[in-house]
């Protein structure tokens, strides 16, 4: 009688429940990686916007003040520079670039947590529905991170019976 050849275990078929669970966790892992990179790029963008509006506003305000006090003839140009500084400051306040930067940094950390949880689950030989549920809970936390809600580093509160 021939014995089956020993080799690496075959991955579960897509038609099996565990195969569908693994495919969904893989999809969530890929989504988390994309969203984490996107949040990183957005945080960088908003940091640049904050600097691009805030620094000129401060610099122009100082220049206009000095020019206005320097001589009577410089008051009109100083007023125009002051209006420009006020416009930059108003734009920075309206866009709230600093808040958006912080929110995207928070989201980046939350999506990294989703990715890490998904990778940990994918390292298991067999997945069960609770594994998918844990990754989906982390995804929900990551989506809420954009709204300014902090997430606990250890993840969502434990559900009794798990």
mmCIF file of C-alpha atoms in Angstrom:
data_model
loop_
_atom_site.group_PDB
_atom_site.id
_atom_site.type_symbol
_atom_site.label_atom_id
_atom_site.label_comp_id
_atom_site.label_asym_id
_atom_site.label_seq_id
_atom_site.Cartn_x
_atom_site.Cartn_y
_atom_site.Cartn_z
ATOM 1 C CA UNK A 1 0.000 0.000 0.000
ATOM 2 C CA UNK A 2 1.395 3.404 -0.941
ATOM 3 C CA UNK A 3 1.613 6.134 1.672
ATOM 4 C CA UNK A 4 0.828 9.711 0.751
ATOM 5 C CA UNK A 5 3.881 11.875 0.167
ATOM 6 C CA UNK A 6 4.727 14.097 3.081
ATOM 7 C CA UNK A 7 4.907 17.741 2.232
ATOM 8 C CA UNK A 8 3.682 21.137 3.283
ATOM 9 C CA UNK A 9 0.001 21.261 4.125
ATOM 10 C CA UNK A 10 -2.165 22.394 1.265
ATOM 11 C CA UNK A 11 -3.863 25.755 1.782
ATOM 12 C CA UNK A 12 -7.600 25.477 2.273
ATOM 13 C CA UNK A 13 -9.751 25.883 -0.777
ATOM 14 C CA UNK A 14 -11.657 29.128 -1.302
ATOM 15 C CA UNK A 15 -14.857 27.086 -1.104
ATOM 16 C CA UNK A 16 -14.119 25.957 2.443
ATOM 17 C CA UNK A 17 -15.193 28.280 5.269
ATOM 18 C CA UNK A 18 -11.643 28.599 6.602
ATOM 19 C CA UNK A 19 -10.438 29.498 3.096
ATOM 20 C CA UNK A 20 -12.985 32.274 2.850
ATOM 21 C CA UNK A 21 -12.004 33.523 6.307
ATOM 22 C CA UNK A 22 -8.325 33.541 5.327
ATOM 23 C CA UNK A 23 -9.109 35.380 2.086
ATOM 24 C CA UNK A 24 -11.098 38.021 3.985
ATOM 25 C CA UNK A 25 -8.358 38.505 6.591
ATOM 26 C CA UNK A 26 -5.804 38.827 3.758
ATOM 27 C CA UNK A 27 -8.036 41.440 2.110
ATOM 28 C CA UNK A 28 -8.297 43.350 5.390
ATOM 29 C CA UNK A 29 -4.526 43.187 5.807
ATOM 30 C CA UNK A 30 -4.006 44.641 2.327
ATOM 31 C CA UNK A 31 -6.612 47.339 2.985
ATOM 32 C CA UNK A 32 -4.897 48.244 6.253
ATOM 33 C CA UNK A 33 -1.541 48.535 4.500
ATOM 34 C CA UNK A 34 -3.019 50.837 1.829
ATOM 35 C CA UNK A 35 -4.883 52.960 4.372
ATOM 36 C CA UNK A 36 -1.817 53.216 6.614
ATOM 37 C CA UNK A 37 0.278 54.498 3.712
ATOM 38 C CA UNK A 38 -2.490 56.903 2.685
ATOM 39 C CA UNK A 39 -2.803 58.252 6.232
ATOM 40 C CA UNK A 40 0.975 58.723 6.338
ATOM 41 C CA UNK A 41 0.933 60.714 3.085
ATOM 42 C CA UNK A 42 -2.019 62.788 4.297
ATOM 43 C CA UNK A 43 -0.280 63.569 7.603
ATOM 44 C CA UNK A 44 2.786 64.752 5.665
ATOM 45 C CA UNK A 45 0.618 66.872 3.367
ATOM 46 C CA UNK A 46 -1.193 68.571 6.246
ATOM 47 C CA UNK A 47 2.085 69.210 8.054
ATOM 48 C CA UNK A 48 3.360 71.004 4.942
ATOM 49 C CA UNK A 49 0.126 73.001 4.607
ATOM 50 C CA UNK A 50 0.362 74.014 8.272
ATOM 51 C CA UNK A 51 3.928 75.244 7.772
ATOM 52 C CA UNK A 52 3.152 76.866 4.412
ATOM 53 C CA UNK A 53 0.375 78.968 5.943
ATOM 54 C CA UNK A 54 1.607 79.464 9.500
ATOM 55 C CA UNK A 55 5.207 80.496 8.920
ATOM 56 C CA UNK A 56 4.461 83.205 6.327
ATOM 57 C CA UNK A 57 1.652 84.550 8.521
ATOM 58 C CA UNK A 58 4.020 84.960 11.461
ATOM 59 C CA UNK A 59 6.803 86.406 9.316
ATOM 60 C CA UNK A 60 4.548 88.843 7.471
ATOM 61 C CA UNK A 61 2.941 89.999 10.712
ATOM 62 C CA UNK A 62 6.341 90.829 12.147
ATOM 63 C CA UNK A 63 7.485 92.619 8.976
ATOM 64 C CA UNK A 64 4.293 94.655 8.733
ATOM 65 C CA UNK A 65 4.560 95.712 12.365
ATOM 66 C CA UNK A 66 8.146 96.796 11.962
ATOM 67 C CA UNK A 67 7.414 98.604 8.678
ATOM 68 C CA UNK A 68 4.398 100.379 10.152
ATOM 69 C CA UNK A 69 6.451 101.692 13.046
ATOM 70 C CA UNK A 70 9.479 102.586 10.918
ATOM 71 C CA UNK A 71 8.040 105.541 9.038
ATOM 72 C CA UNK A 72 4.822 107.255 8.056
ATOM 73 C CA UNK A 73 5.363 106.479 4.355
ATOM 74 C CA UNK A 74 5.559 102.720 5.016
ATOM 75 C CA UNK A 75 2.163 102.440 6.660
ATOM 76 C CA UNK A 76 0.186 101.594 3.507
ATOM 77 C CA UNK A 77 2.586 98.827 2.392
ATOM 78 C CA UNK A 78 2.660 97.625 6.008
ATOM 79 C CA UNK A 79 -1.132 97.478 6.060
ATOM 80 C CA UNK A 80 -1.142 95.402 2.855
ATOM 81 C CA UNK A 81 1.439 93.023 4.320
ATOM 82 C CA UNK A 82 -0.635 92.804 7.514
ATOM 83 C CA UNK A 83 -3.728 91.924 5.466
ATOM 84 C CA UNK A 84 -1.758 89.213 3.691
ATOM 85 C CA UNK A 85 -0.595 87.849 7.051
ATOM 86 C CA UNK A 86 -4.162 87.891 8.323
ATOM 87 C CA UNK A 87 -5.293 86.005 5.219
ATOM 88 C CA UNK A 88 -2.681 83.294 5.773
ATOM 89 C CA UNK A 89 -3.633 83.011 9.430
ATOM 90 C CA UNK A 90 -7.337 82.834 8.571
ATOM 91 C CA UNK A 91 -6.648 80.154 5.954
ATOM 92 C CA UNK A 92 -4.665 78.118 8.459
ATOM 93 C CA UNK A 93 -7.449 78.422 10.999
ATOM 94 C CA UNK A 94 -10.120 77.523 8.465
ATOM 95 C CA UNK A 95 -8.300 74.450 7.149
ATOM 96 C CA UNK A 96 -7.271 73.256 10.646
ATOM 97 C CA UNK A 97 -4.246 71.585 9.098
ATOM 98 C CA UNK A 98 -2.736 70.811 12.498
ATOM 99 C CA UNK A 99 -5.869 68.920 13.580
ATOM 100 C CA UNK A 100 -5.969 67.034 10.295
ATOM 101 C CA UNK A 101 -2.302 66.089 10.641
ATOM 102 C CA UNK A 102 -2.879 64.709 14.136
ATOM 103 C CA UNK A 103 -5.996 62.808 13.012
ATOM 104 C CA UNK A 104 -4.078 61.198 10.162
ATOM 105 C CA UNK A 105 -1.216 60.253 12.472
ATOM 106 C CA UNK A 106 -3.761 58.655 14.811
ATOM 107 C CA UNK A 107 -5.345 56.844 11.863
ATOM 108 C CA UNK A 108 -1.945 55.661 10.660
ATOM 109 C CA UNK A 109 -1.318 54.046 14.046
ATOM 110 C CA UNK A 110 -4.768 52.481 14.072
ATOM 111 C CA UNK A 111 -4.353 51.028 10.569
ATOM 112 C CA UNK A 112 -0.944 49.673 11.578
ATOM 113 C CA UNK A 113 -2.735 47.933 14.446
ATOM 114 C CA UNK A 114 -5.234 46.405 11.987
ATOM 115 C CA UNK A 115 -2.408 45.213 9.775
ATOM 116 C CA UNK A 116 -0.498 43.706 12.710
ATOM 117 C CA UNK A 117 -3.595 41.912 14.017
ATOM 118 C CA UNK A 118 -4.369 40.540 10.549
ATOM 119 C CA UNK A 119 -0.791 39.324 10.072
ATOM 120 C CA UNK A 120 -0.892 37.620 13.463
ATOM 121 C CA UNK A 121 -4.111 35.861 12.502
ATOM 122 C CA UNK A 122 -2.707 34.851 9.110
ATOM 123 C CA UNK A 123 0.234 33.210 10.862
ATOM 124 C CA UNK A 124 -2.191 30.710 12.372
ATOM 125 C CA UNK A 125 -2.712 27.485 10.479
ATOM 126 C CA UNK A 126 -6.483 27.618 10.742
ATOM 127 C CA UNK A 127 -8.724 30.654 11.189
ATOM 128 C CA UNK A 128 -12.095 30.763 12.858
ATOM 129 C CA UNK A 129 -14.844 33.403 12.735
ATOM 130 C CA UNK A 130 -13.625 34.990 15.988
ATOM 131 C CA UNK A 131 -10.302 35.767 14.296
ATOM 132 C CA UNK A 132 -12.083 37.656 11.539
ATOM 133 C CA UNK A 133 -14.214 39.404 14.152
ATOM 134 C CA UNK A 134 -11.130 40.655 15.989
ATOM 135 C CA UNK A 135 -9.633 42.081 12.808
ATOM 136 C CA UNK A 136 -12.944 43.725 11.898
ATOM 137 C CA UNK A 137 -13.130 45.299 15.371
ATOM 138 C CA UNK A 138 -9.670 46.799 14.819
ATOM 139 C CA UNK A 139 -10.812 48.080 11.418
ATOM 140 C CA UNK A 140 -13.793 49.774 13.061
ATOM 141 C CA UNK A 141 -11.440 51.441 15.545
ATOM 142 C CA UNK A 142 -9.198 52.595 12.674
ATOM 143 C CA UNK A 143 -12.144 54.147 10.853
ATOM 144 C CA UNK A 144 -13.157 55.972 14.037
ATOM 145 C CA UNK A 145 -9.598 57.289 14.488
ATOM 146 C CA UNK A 146 -10.180 59.905 11.777
ATOM 147 C CA UNK A 147 -12.908 61.431 13.950
ATOM 148 C CA UNK A 148 -10.520 61.955 16.825
ATOM 149 C CA UNK A 149 -11.497 58.969 18.912
ATOM 150 C CA UNK A 150 -8.532 57.378 20.617
ATOM 151 C CA UNK A 151 -8.189 53.636 20.564
ATOM 152 C CA UNK A 152 -6.636 51.580 23.316
ATOM 153 C CA UNK A 153 -3.217 50.151 22.358
ATOM 154 C CA UNK A 154 -4.361 46.639 23.241
ATOM 155 C CA UNK A 155 -7.404 46.983 21.014
ATOM 156 C CA UNK A 156 -11.100 46.855 21.767
ATOM 157 C CA UNK A 157 -12.348 45.626 25.134
ATOM 158 C CA UNK A 158 -12.421 41.876 25.468
ATOM 159 C CA UNK A 159 -15.721 40.178 24.787
ATOM 160 C CA UNK A 160 -16.670 37.669 27.481
ATOM 161 C CA UNK A 161 -16.471 34.077 26.298
ATOM 162 C CA UNK A 162 -13.540 34.508 23.931
#
